[in-house]
mmCIF file of C-alpha atoms and ligand atoms in Angstrom:
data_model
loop_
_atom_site.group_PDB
_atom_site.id
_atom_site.type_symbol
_atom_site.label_atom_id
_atom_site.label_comp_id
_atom_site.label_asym_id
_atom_site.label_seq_id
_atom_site.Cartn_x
_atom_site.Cartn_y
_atom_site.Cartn_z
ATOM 1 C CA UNK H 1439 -92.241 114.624 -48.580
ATOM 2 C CA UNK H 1440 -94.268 111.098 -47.050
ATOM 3 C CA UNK H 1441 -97.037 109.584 -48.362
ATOM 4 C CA UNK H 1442 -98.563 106.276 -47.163
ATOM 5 C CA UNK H 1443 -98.557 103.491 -49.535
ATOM 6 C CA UNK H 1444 -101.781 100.644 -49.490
ATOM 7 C CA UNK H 1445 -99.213 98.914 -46.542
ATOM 8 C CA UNK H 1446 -98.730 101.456 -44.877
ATOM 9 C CA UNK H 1447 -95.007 102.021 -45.281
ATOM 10 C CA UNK H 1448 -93.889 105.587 -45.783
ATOM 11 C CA UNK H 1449 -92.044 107.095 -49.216
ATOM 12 C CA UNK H 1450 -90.780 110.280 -50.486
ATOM 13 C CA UNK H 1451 -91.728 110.859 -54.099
ATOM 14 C CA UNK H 1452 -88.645 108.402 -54.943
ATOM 15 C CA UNK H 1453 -86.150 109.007 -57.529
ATOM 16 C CA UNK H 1454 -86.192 105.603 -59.592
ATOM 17 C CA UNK H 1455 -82.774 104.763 -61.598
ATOM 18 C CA UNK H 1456 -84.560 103.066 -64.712
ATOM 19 C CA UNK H 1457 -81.399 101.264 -65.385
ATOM 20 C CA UNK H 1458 -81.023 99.659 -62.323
ATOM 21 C CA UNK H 1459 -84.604 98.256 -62.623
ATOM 22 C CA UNK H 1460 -83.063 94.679 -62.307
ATOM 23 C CA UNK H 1461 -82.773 95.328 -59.089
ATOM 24 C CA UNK H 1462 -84.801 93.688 -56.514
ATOM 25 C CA UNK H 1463 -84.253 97.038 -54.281
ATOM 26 C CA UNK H 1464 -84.786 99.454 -57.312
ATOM 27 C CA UNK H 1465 -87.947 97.241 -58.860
ATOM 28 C CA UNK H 1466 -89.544 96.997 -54.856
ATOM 29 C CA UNK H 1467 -89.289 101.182 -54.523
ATOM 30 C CA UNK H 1468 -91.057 101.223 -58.151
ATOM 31 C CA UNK H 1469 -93.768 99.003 -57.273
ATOM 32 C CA UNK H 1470 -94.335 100.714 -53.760
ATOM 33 C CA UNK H 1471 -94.738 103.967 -55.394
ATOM 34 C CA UNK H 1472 -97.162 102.757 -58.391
ATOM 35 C CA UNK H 1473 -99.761 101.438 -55.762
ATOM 36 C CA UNK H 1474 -99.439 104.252 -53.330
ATOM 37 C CA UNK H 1475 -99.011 107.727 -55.252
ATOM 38 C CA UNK H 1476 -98.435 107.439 -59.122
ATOM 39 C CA UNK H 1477 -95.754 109.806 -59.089
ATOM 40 C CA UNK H 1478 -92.306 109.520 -58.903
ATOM 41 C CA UNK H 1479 -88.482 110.650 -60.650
ATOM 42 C CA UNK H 1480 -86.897 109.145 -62.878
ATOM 43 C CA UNK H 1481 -82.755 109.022 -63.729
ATOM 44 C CA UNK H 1482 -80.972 106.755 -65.744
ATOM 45 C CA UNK H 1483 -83.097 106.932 -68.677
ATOM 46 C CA UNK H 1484 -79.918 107.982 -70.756
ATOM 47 C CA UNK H 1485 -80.650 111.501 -72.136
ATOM 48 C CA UNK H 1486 -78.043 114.076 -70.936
ATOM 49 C CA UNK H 1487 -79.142 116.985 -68.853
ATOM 50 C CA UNK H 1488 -77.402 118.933 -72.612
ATOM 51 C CA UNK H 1489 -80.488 117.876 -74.356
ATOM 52 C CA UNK H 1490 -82.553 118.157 -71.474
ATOM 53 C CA UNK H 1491 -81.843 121.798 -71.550
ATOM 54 C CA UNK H 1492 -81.845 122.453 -75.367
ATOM 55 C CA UNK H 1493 -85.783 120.987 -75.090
ATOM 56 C CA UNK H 1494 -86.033 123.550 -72.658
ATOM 57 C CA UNK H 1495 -84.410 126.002 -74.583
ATOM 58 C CA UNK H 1496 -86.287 125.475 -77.443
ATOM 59 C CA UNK H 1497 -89.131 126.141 -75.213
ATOM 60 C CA UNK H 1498 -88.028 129.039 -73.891
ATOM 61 C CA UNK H 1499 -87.167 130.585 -76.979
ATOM 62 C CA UNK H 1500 -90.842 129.980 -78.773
ATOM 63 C CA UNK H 1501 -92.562 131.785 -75.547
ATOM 64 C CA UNK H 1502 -90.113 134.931 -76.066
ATOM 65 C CA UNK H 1503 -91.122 135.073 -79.307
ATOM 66 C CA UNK H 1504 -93.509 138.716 -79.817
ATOM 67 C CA UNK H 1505 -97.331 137.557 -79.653
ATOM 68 C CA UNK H 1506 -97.606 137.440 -83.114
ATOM 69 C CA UNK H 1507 -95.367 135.010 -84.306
ATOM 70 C CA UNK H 1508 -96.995 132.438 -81.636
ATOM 71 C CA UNK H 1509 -100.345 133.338 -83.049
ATOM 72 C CA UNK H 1510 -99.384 131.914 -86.390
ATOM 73 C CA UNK H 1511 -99.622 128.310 -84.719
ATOM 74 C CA UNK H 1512 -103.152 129.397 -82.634
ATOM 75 C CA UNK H 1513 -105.196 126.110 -81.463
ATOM 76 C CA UNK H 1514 -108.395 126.757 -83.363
ATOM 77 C CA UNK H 1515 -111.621 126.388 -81.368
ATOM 78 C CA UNK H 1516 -112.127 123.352 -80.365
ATOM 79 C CA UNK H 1517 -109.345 121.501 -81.462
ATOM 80 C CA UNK H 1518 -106.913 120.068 -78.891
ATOM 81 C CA UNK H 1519 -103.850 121.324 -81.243
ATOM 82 C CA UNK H 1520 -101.418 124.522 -81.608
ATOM 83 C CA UNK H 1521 -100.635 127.689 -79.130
ATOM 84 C CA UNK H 1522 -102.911 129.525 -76.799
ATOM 85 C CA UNK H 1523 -104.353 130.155 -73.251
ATOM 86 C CA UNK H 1524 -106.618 128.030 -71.152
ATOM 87 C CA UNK H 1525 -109.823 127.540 -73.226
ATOM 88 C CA UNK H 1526 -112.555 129.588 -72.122
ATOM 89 C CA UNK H 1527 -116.065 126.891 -71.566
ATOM 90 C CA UNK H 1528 -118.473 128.870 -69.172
ATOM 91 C CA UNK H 1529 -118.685 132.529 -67.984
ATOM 92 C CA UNK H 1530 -117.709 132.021 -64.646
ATOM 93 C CA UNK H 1531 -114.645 129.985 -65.352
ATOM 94 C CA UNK H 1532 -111.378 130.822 -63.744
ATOM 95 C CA UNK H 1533 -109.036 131.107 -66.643
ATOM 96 C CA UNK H 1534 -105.416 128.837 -65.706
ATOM 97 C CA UNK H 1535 -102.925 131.595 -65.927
ATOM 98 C CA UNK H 1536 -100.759 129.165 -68.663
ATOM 99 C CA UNK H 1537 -100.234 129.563 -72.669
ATOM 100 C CA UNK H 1538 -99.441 126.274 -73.801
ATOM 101 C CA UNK H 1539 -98.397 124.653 -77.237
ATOM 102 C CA UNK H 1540 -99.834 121.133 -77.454
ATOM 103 C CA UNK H 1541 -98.333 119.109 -80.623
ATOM 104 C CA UNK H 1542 -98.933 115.828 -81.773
ATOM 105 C CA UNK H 1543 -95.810 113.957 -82.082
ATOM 106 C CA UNK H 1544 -96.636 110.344 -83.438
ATOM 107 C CA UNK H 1545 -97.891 108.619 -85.294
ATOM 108 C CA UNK H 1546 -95.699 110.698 -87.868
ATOM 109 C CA UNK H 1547 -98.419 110.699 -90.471
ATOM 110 C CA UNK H 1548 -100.732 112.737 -88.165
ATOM 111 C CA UNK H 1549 -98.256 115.713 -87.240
ATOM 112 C CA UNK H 1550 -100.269 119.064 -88.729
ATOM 113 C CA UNK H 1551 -97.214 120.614 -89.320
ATOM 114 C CA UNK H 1552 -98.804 124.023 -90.027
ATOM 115 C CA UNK H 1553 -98.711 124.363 -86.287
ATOM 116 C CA UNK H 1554 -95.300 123.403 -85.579
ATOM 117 C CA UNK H 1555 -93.280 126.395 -85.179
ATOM 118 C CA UNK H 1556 -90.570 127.236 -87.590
ATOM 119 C CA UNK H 1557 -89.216 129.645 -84.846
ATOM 120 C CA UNK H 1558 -86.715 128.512 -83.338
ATOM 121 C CA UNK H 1559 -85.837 126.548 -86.352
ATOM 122 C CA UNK H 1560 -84.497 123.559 -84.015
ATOM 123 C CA UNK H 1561 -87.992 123.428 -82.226
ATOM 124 C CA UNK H 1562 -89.662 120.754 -84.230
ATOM 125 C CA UNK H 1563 -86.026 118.635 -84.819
ATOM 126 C CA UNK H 1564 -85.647 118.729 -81.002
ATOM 127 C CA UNK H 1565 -89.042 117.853 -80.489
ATOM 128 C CA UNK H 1566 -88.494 114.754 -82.913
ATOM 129 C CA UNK H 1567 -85.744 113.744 -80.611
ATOM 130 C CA UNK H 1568 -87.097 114.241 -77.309
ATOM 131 C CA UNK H 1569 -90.544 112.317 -78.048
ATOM 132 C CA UNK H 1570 -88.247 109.460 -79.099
ATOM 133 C CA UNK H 1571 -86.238 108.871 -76.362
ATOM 134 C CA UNK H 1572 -89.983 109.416 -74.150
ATOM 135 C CA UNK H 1573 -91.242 107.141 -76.253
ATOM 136 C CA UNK H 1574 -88.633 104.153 -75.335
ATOM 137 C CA UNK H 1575 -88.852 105.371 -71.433
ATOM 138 C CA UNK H 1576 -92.641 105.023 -71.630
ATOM 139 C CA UNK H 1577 -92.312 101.942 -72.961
ATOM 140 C CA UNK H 1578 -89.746 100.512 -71.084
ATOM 141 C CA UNK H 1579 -91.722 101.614 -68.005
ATOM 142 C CA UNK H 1580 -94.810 100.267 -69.396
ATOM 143 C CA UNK H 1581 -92.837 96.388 -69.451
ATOM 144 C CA UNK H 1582 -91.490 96.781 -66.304
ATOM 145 C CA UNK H 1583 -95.030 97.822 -64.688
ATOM 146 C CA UNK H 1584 -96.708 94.900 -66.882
ATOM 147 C CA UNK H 1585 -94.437 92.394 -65.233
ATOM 148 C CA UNK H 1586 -94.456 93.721 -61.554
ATOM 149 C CA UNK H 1587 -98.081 92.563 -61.876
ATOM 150 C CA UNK H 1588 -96.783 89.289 -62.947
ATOM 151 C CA UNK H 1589 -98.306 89.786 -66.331
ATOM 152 C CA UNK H 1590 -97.093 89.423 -70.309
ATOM 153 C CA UNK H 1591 -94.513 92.704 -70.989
ATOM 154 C CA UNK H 1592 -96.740 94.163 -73.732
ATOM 155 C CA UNK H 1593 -100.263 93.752 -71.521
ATOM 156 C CA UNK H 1594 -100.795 97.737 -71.863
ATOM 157 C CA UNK H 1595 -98.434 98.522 -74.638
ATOM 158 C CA UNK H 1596 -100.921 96.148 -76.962
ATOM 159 C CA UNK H 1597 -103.786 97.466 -75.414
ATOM 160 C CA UNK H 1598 -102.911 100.984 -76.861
ATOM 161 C CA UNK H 1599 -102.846 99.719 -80.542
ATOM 162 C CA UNK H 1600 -100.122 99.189 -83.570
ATOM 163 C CA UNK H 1601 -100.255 102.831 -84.162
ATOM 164 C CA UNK H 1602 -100.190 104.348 -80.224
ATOM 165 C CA UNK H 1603 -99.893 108.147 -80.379
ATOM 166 C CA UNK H 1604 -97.893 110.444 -78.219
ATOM 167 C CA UNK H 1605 -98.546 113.792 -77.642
ATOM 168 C CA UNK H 1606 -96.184 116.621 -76.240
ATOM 169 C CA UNK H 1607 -97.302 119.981 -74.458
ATOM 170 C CA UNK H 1608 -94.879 123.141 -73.732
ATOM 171 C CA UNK H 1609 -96.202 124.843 -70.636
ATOM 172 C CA UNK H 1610 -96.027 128.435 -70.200
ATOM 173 C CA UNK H 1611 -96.847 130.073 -66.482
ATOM 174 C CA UNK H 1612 -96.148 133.355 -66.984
ATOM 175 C CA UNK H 1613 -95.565 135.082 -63.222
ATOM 176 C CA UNK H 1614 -99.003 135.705 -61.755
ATOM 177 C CA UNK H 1615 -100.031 137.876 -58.231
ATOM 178 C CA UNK H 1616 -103.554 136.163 -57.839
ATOM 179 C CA UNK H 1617 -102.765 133.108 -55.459
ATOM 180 C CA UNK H 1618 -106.085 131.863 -56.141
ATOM 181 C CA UNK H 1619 -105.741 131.169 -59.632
ATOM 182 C CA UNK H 1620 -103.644 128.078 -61.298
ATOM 183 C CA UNK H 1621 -101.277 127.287 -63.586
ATOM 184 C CA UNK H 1622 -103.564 123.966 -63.838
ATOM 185 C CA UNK H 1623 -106.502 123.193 -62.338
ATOM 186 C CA UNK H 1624 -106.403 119.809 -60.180
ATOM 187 C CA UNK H 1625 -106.615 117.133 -63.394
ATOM 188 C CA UNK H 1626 -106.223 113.929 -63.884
ATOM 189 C CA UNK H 1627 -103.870 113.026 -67.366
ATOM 190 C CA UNK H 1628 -105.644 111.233 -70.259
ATOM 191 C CA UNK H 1629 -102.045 109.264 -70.665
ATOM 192 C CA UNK H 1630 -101.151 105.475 -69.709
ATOM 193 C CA UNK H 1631 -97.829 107.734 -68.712
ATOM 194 C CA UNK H 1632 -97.170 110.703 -68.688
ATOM 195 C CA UNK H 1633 -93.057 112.329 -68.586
ATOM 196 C CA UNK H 1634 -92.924 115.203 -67.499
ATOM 197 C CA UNK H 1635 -89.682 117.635 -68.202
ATOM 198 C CA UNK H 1636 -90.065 120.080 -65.050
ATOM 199 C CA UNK H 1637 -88.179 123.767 -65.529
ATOM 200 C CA UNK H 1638 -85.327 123.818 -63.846
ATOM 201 C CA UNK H 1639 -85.292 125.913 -61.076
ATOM 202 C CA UNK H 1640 -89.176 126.858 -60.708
ATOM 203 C CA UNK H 1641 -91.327 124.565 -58.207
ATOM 204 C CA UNK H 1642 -94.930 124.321 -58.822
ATOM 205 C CA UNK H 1643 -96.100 121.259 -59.653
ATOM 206 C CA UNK H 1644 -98.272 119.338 -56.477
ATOM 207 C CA UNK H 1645 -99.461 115.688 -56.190
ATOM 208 C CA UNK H 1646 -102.828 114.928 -53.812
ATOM 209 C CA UNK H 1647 -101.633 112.491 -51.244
ATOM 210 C CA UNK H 1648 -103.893 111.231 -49.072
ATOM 211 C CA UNK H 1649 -106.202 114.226 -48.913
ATOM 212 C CA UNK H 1650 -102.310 116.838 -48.686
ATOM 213 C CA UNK H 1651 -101.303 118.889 -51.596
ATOM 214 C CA UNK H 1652 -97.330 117.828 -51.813
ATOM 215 C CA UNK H 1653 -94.987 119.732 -53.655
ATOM 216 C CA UNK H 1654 -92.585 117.424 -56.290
ATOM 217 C CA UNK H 1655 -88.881 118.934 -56.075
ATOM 218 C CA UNK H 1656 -87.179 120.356 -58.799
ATOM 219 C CA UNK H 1657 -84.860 117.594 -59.780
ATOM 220 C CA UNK H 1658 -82.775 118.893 -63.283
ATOM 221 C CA UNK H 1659 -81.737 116.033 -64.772
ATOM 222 C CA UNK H 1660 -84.444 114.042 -63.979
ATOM 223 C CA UNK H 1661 -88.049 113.524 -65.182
ATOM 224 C CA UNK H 1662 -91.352 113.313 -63.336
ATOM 225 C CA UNK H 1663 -93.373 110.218 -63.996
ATOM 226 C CA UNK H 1664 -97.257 110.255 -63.432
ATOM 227 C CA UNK H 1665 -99.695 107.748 -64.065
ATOM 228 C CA UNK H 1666 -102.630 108.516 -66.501
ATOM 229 C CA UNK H 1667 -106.169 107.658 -65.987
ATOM 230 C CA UNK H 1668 -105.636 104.836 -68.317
ATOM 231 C CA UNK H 1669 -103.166 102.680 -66.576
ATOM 232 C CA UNK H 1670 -105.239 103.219 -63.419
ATOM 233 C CA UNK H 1671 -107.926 101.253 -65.498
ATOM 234 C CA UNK H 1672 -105.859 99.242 -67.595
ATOM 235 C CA UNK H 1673 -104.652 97.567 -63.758
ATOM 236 C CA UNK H 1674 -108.011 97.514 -62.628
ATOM 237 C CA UNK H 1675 -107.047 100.154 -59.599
ATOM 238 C CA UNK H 1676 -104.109 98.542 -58.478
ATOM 239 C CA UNK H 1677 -101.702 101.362 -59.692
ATOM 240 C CA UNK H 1678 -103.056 104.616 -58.790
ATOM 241 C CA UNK H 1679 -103.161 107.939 -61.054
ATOM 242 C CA UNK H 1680 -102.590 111.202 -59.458
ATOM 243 C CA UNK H 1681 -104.738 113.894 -59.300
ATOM 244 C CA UNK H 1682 -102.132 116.879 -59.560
ATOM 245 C CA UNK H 1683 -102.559 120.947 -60.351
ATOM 246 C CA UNK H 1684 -99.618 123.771 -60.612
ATOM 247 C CA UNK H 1685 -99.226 126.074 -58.386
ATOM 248 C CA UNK H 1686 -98.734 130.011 -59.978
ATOM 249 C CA UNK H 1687 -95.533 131.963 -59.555
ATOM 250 C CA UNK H 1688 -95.980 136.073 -58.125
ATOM 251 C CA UNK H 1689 -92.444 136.816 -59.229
ATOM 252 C CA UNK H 1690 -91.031 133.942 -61.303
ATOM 253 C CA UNK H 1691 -92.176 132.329 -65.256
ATOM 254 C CA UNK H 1692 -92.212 128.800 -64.897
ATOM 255 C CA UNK H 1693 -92.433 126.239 -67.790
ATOM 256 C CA UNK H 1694 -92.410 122.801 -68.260
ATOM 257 C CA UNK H 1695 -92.841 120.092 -71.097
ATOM 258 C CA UNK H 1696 -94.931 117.410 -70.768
ATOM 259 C CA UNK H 1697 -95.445 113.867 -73.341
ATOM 260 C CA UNK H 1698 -98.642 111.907 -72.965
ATOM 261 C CA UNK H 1699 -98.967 108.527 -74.251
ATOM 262 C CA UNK H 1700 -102.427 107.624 -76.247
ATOM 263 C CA UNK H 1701 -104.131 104.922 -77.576
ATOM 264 C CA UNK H 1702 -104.671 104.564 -81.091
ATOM 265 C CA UNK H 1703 -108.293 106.232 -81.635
ATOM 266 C CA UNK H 1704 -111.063 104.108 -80.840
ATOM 267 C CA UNK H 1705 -109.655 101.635 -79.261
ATOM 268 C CA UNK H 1706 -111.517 100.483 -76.137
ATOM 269 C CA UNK H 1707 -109.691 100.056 -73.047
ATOM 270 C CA UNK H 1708 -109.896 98.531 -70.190
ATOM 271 C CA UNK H 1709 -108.676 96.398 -67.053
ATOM 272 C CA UNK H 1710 -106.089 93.540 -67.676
ATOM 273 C CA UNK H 1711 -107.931 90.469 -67.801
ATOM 274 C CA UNK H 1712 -105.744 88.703 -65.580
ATOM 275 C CA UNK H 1713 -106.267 91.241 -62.782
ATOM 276 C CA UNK H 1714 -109.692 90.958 -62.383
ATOM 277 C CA UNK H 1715 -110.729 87.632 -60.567
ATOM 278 C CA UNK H 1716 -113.200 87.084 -57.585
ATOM 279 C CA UNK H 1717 -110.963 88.403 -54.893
ATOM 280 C CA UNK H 1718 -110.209 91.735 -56.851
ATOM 281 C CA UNK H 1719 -113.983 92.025 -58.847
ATOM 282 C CA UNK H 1720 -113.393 94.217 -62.173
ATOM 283 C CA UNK H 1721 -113.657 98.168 -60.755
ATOM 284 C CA UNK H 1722 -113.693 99.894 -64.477
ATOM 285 C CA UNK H 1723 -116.219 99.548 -67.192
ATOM 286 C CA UNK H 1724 -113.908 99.561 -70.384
ATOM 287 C CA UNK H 1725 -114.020 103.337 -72.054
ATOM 288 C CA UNK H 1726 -113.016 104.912 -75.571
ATOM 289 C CA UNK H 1727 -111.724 108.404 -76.196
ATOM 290 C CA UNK H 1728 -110.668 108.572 -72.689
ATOM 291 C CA UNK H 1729 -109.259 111.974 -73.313
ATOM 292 C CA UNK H 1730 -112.087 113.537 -74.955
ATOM 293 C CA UNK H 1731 -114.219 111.697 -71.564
ATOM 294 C CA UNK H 1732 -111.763 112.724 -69.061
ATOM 295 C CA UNK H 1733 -111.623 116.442 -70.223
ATOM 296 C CA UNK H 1734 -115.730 116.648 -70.170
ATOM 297 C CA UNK H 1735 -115.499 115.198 -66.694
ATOM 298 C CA UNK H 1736 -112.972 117.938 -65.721
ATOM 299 C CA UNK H 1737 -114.916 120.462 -67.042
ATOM 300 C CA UNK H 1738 -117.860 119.891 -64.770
ATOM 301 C CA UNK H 1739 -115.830 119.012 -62.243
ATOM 302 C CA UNK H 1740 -115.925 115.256 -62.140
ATOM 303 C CA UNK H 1741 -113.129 112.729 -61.398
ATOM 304 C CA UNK H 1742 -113.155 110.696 -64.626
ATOM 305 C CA UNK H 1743 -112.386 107.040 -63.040
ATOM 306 C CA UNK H 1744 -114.785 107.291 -60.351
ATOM 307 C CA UNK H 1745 -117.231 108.085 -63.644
ATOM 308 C CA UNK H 1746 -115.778 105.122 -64.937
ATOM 309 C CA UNK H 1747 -116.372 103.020 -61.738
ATOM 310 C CA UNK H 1748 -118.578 99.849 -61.953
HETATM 311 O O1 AKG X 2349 -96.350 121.898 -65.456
HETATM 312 C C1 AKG X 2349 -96.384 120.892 -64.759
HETATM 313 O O2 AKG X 2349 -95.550 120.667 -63.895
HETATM 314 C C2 AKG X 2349 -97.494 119.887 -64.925
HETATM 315 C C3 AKG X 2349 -98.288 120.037 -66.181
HETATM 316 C C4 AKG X 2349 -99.394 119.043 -66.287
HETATM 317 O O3 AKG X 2349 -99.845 118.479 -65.316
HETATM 318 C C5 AKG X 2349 -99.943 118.719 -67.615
HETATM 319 O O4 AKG X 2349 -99.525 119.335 -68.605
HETATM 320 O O5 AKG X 2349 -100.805 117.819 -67.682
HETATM 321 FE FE1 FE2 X 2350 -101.114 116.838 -65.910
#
């Protein structure tokens, strides 16, 4: 799996081992990767491939559950929050084949709990859990990246607010014979970061690499790492966000769990001040809501940061 970075060295999609990032080797393979494709695996982030698998479990059981029980937690229409299918916008839309249950996680306050399930009853103590530990890896990785571009630790963490939020998604691809529909459409995430929990033995997930659809490997006890739109504006284009889509299954469910990271609401982002300067002009006008923006660009089929682009 190659992709060429802005120097024109070859990389796999590399597995990073977040707690050897004191390493000049380690830190070099990190920044390589941020400036060429936005996606890479991570290991060494210190949650055991046992809790890995009870988040998938968790998962797992909720889908399984009979068609009613999920409907108690439906997303209403047009709220972001709570179980169902691909929204339906237009008449000639091709529906993803996915069900998903989106949930926000933190700020505590702002959990609806009526759509957390109570089946399984470990789902929304696991959850907890599992957004923690995200929550220290995406902000651990957010340092790191701050200070690879030789800036203050908290640049982006600050930028996202006191009260940041973080938002987790179960993905649901049931098996599906039409190869020309997806499990998701090519997107680009609303996140600074997103973590991404891939199932375990099911492929499906591809990253655009220089104009080539590549596959990222099923790694279990690792996580997949992509850049959101955000950082991509918050470094003024000098680490890239990937535009990435799944891939249906004929024969085999797939599922995966991903945890966005979000400014607090309002908020206006945009690039570093220390990375813009006459040699690298400003490339991003500053933008609020960037999820509500990025999802109407998706929807008619516009790249949100090249609508962004000055
Ligand atoms: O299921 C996957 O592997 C990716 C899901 C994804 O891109 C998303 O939820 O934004
Ligand atoms: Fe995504």
């Amino acid at each position: 799996m190659v992709c060429e970075t802005d120097f024109d060295v070859p990389v796999t999609f590399p597995v990073i081992d977040i707690s050897l990032l004191s390493s000049e080797d380690e830190l070099q393979k990190l920044s390589s990767v941020l400036r060429s494709c936005g996606c890479f695996q991570v290991i060494g982030h210190g949650i055991s491939v046992e809790f890995l698998d009870k988040v998938r479990e968790v998962a797992q059981q909720f889908f399984a559950l009979p068609v009613e029980e999920k409907q108690k937690y439906s997303r209403a229409p047009n709220e972001a929050e709570g179980y169902g299918g691909d929204l339906v916008v237009s008449e000639d839309q091709v529906k993803d084949c996915c069900y998903r249950l989106s949930l926000r996680v933190f700020p505590e306050d702002q959990r609806r709990m009526h759509l957390w399930p109570e089946n399984p009853a470990d789902l929304g103590k696991t959850l907890h859990e599992y957004a923690l530990k995200i929550r220290s890896v995406i902000s651990d990785l957010s340092k790191v990246m701050a200070r690879l571009l030789e800036l203050e630790e908290n640049s982006f963490l600050n930028q996202f607010g006191d009260r940041p939020a973080l938002e987790a998604k179960f993905n649901f691809y049931p098996p599906c014979s039409r190869p020309e529909v997806f499990g998701a459409k090519p997107h680009l995430d609303r996140s600074g970061i997103t973590v991404l929990l891939q199932d375990k033995e099911v492929e499906g997930l591809q990253v655009l690499v220089d104009g080539t659809w590549r596959t990222v490997p099923v790694i279990p006890h690792a996580l997949v790492v992509n850049l959101g739109g955000l950082m991509q504006v918050m470094t003024n284009g000098m680490f890239k966000s990937p535009l990435h889509r799944v891939l249906t299954n004929a024969s085999k469910l797939r599922m995966s769990v991903a945890v966005f990271d979000e400014p607090e609401a309002e908020k206006e982002i945009g690039p570093v001040d220390h990375l813009v300067n006459h040699t690298r002009p400003r490339l991003y006008r500053s933008v609020r809501n960037f999820t509500a923006f990025n999802y109407e660009c998706f929807q008619k089929g516009k790249n949100s940061l090249e609508e962004l682009r000055i």
